[in-house]
């Protein structure tokens, strides 16, 4: 690879068509924005987040240890359940 290529990479220009039948969730997310910069930026964010997730950057988020209620914690359905909010942290 030449030094010119590594110093000044050429931008990538993409033009594509997305049908709702292909990817309904993606289509619905992008259609919220009018044509132009906001839609393009949203697609960039989604693509970058997908790249990070694929590389494992988001692995483990939201998969912490399940909550183990303490002996004196309130039972579900009781009026005292909100008091358990102030129980000690459950950091493993």
PDB file of C-alpha atoms in Angstrom:
ATOM      1  CA  UNK A   1       0.000   0.000   0.000  1.00  0.00           C
ATOM      2  CA  UNK A   2       1.367   3.397  -0.877  1.00  0.00           C
ATOM      3  CA  UNK A   3       1.777   6.125   1.717  1.00  0.00           C
ATOM      4  CA  UNK A   4      -0.610   8.334  -0.244  1.00  0.00           C
ATOM      5  CA  UNK A   5      -3.398   5.776   0.163  1.00  0.00           C
ATOM      6  CA  UNK A   6      -2.919   5.480   3.917  1.00  0.00           C
ATOM      7  CA  UNK A   7      -2.682   9.237   4.441  1.00  0.00           C
ATOM      8  CA  UNK A   8      -5.663  10.284   2.303  1.00  0.00           C
ATOM      9  CA  UNK A   9      -8.143   7.443   1.834  1.00  0.00           C
ATOM     10  CA  UNK A  10     -10.853   8.159  -0.681  1.00  0.00           C
ATOM     11  CA  UNK A  11     -14.390   8.497   0.691  1.00  0.00           C
ATOM     12  CA  UNK A  12     -16.870   5.746  -0.061  1.00  0.00           C
ATOM     13  CA  UNK A  13     -20.058   6.810  -1.795  1.00  0.00           C
ATOM     14  CA  UNK A  14     -23.073   4.534  -1.413  1.00  0.00           C
ATOM     15  CA  UNK A  15     -26.361   4.716  -3.239  1.00  0.00           C
ATOM     16  CA  UNK A  16     -28.813   1.956  -2.447  1.00  0.00           C
ATOM     17  CA  UNK A  17     -32.487   1.151  -2.332  1.00  0.00           C
ATOM     18  CA  UNK A  18     -34.111  -0.302   0.761  1.00  0.00           C
ATOM     19  CA  UNK A  19     -37.539  -1.897   0.591  1.00  0.00           C
ATOM     20  CA  UNK A  20     -39.581  -2.353   3.745  1.00  0.00           C
ATOM     21  CA  UNK A  21     -40.074  -6.032   2.877  1.00  0.00           C
ATOM     22  CA  UNK A  22     -36.306  -6.580   3.095  1.00  0.00           C
ATOM     23  CA  UNK A  23     -35.715  -5.083   6.559  1.00  0.00           C
ATOM     24  CA  UNK A  24     -38.899  -3.701   8.161  1.00  0.00           C
ATOM     25  CA  UNK A  25     -37.276  -2.459  11.398  1.00  0.00           C
ATOM     26  CA  UNK A  26     -34.474  -0.680   9.572  1.00  0.00           C
ATOM     27  CA  UNK A  27     -36.876   0.806   7.052  1.00  0.00           C
ATOM     28  CA  UNK A  28     -39.236   2.060   9.775  1.00  0.00           C
ATOM     29  CA  UNK A  29     -36.350   3.625  11.664  1.00  0.00           C
ATOM     30  CA  UNK A  30     -34.919   5.411   8.633  1.00  0.00           C
ATOM     31  CA  UNK A  31     -38.238   6.562   7.151  1.00  0.00           C
ATOM     32  CA  UNK A  32     -38.787   8.773  10.208  1.00  0.00           C
ATOM     33  CA  UNK A  33     -36.249  11.176   8.719  1.00  0.00           C
ATOM     34  CA  UNK A  34     -36.680  13.176   5.539  1.00  0.00           C
ATOM     35  CA  UNK A  35     -34.237  12.557   2.726  1.00  0.00           C
ATOM     36  CA  UNK A  36     -30.857  14.037   3.425  1.00  0.00           C
ATOM     37  CA  UNK A  37     -28.306  14.499   6.146  1.00  0.00           C
ATOM     38  CA  UNK A  38     -30.322  13.310   9.134  1.00  0.00           C
ATOM     39  CA  UNK A  39     -31.242  10.021   7.460  1.00  0.00           C
ATOM     40  CA  UNK A  40     -27.673   9.470   6.288  1.00  0.00           C
ATOM     41  CA  UNK A  41     -26.292  10.220   9.752  1.00  0.00           C
ATOM     42  CA  UNK A  42     -28.780   7.807  11.350  1.00  0.00           C
ATOM     43  CA  UNK A  43     -27.668   5.089   8.952  1.00  0.00           C
ATOM     44  CA  UNK A  44     -24.030   5.837   9.812  1.00  0.00           C
ATOM     45  CA  UNK A  45     -24.769   5.495  13.538  1.00  0.00           C
ATOM     46  CA  UNK A  46     -26.617   2.217  13.029  1.00  0.00           C
ATOM     47  CA  UNK A  47     -23.837   0.851  10.836  1.00  0.00           C
ATOM     48  CA  UNK A  48     -21.131   1.847  13.314  1.00  0.00           C
ATOM     49  CA  UNK A  49     -23.038   0.398  16.277  1.00  0.00           C
ATOM     50  CA  UNK A  50     -23.517  -2.809  14.307  1.00  0.00           C
ATOM     51  CA  UNK A  51     -19.800  -2.928  13.598  1.00  0.00           C
ATOM     52  CA  UNK A  52     -18.994  -2.473  17.296  1.00  0.00           C
ATOM     53  CA  UNK A  53     -21.505  -5.150  18.272  1.00  0.00           C
ATOM     54  CA  UNK A  54     -20.075  -7.551  15.713  1.00  0.00           C
ATOM     55  CA  UNK A  55     -16.600  -6.934  17.092  1.00  0.00           C
ATOM     56  CA  UNK A  56     -17.772  -7.703  20.618  1.00  0.00           C
ATOM     57  CA  UNK A  57     -17.665  -4.174  22.003  1.00  0.00           C
ATOM     58  CA  UNK A  58     -21.207  -4.547  23.331  1.00  0.00           C
ATOM     59  CA  UNK A  59     -20.834  -8.129  24.525  1.00  0.00           C
ATOM     60  CA  UNK A  60     -22.117  -8.631  28.030  1.00  0.00           C
ATOM     61  CA  UNK A  61     -24.082  -5.402  28.330  1.00  0.00           C
ATOM     62  CA  UNK A  62     -27.368  -6.164  29.999  1.00  0.00           C
ATOM     63  CA  UNK A  63     -26.300  -9.689  30.878  1.00  0.00           C
ATOM     64  CA  UNK A  64     -25.313  -9.122  34.479  1.00  0.00           C
ATOM     65  CA  UNK A  65     -25.977 -11.426  37.382  1.00  0.00           C
ATOM     66  CA  UNK A  66     -29.639 -11.945  38.192  1.00  0.00           C
ATOM     67  CA  UNK A  67     -30.950 -10.090  41.231  1.00  0.00           C
ATOM     68  CA  UNK A  68     -30.884 -12.240  44.352  1.00  0.00           C
ATOM     69  CA  UNK A  69     -33.295 -10.757  46.883  1.00  0.00           C
ATOM     70  CA  UNK A  70     -31.954 -10.432  50.387  1.00  0.00           C
ATOM     71  CA  UNK A  71     -33.530 -12.296  53.304  1.00  0.00           C
ATOM     72  CA  UNK A  72     -35.403  -9.225  54.447  1.00  0.00           C
ATOM     73  CA  UNK A  73     -36.431  -8.020  50.974  1.00  0.00           C
ATOM     74  CA  UNK A  74     -40.088  -7.451  50.179  1.00  0.00           C
ATOM     75  CA  UNK A  75     -42.091  -9.996  48.239  1.00  0.00           C
ATOM     76  CA  UNK A  76     -43.384  -9.126  44.791  1.00  0.00           C
ATOM     77  CA  UNK A  77     -46.896  -7.717  45.008  1.00  0.00           C
ATOM     78  CA  UNK A  78     -46.547  -6.285  48.496  1.00  0.00           C
ATOM     79  CA  UNK A  79     -46.628  -2.565  49.212  1.00  0.00           C
ATOM     80  CA  UNK A  80     -43.110  -2.773  50.637  1.00  0.00           C
ATOM     81  CA  UNK A  81     -41.485  -3.783  47.364  1.00  0.00           C
ATOM     82  CA  UNK A  82     -40.279  -0.228  46.717  1.00  0.00           C
ATOM     83  CA  UNK A  83     -38.216  -0.338  49.915  1.00  0.00           C
ATOM     84  CA  UNK A  84     -35.928  -2.927  48.283  1.00  0.00           C
ATOM     85  CA  UNK A  85     -34.701  -0.146  45.976  1.00  0.00           C
ATOM     86  CA  UNK A  86     -32.587   1.098  48.857  1.00  0.00           C
ATOM     87  CA  UNK A  87     -31.062  -2.331  49.608  1.00  0.00           C
ATOM     88  CA  UNK A  88     -27.282  -2.727  49.237  1.00  0.00           C
ATOM     89  CA  UNK A  89     -25.913  -2.891  45.695  1.00  0.00           C
ATOM     90  CA  UNK A  90     -25.827  -6.273  43.988  1.00  0.00           C
ATOM     91  CA  UNK A  91     -22.382  -5.805  42.438  1.00  0.00           C
ATOM     92  CA  UNK A  92     -20.814  -9.210  42.036  1.00  0.00           C
TER      93      UNK A  92
END
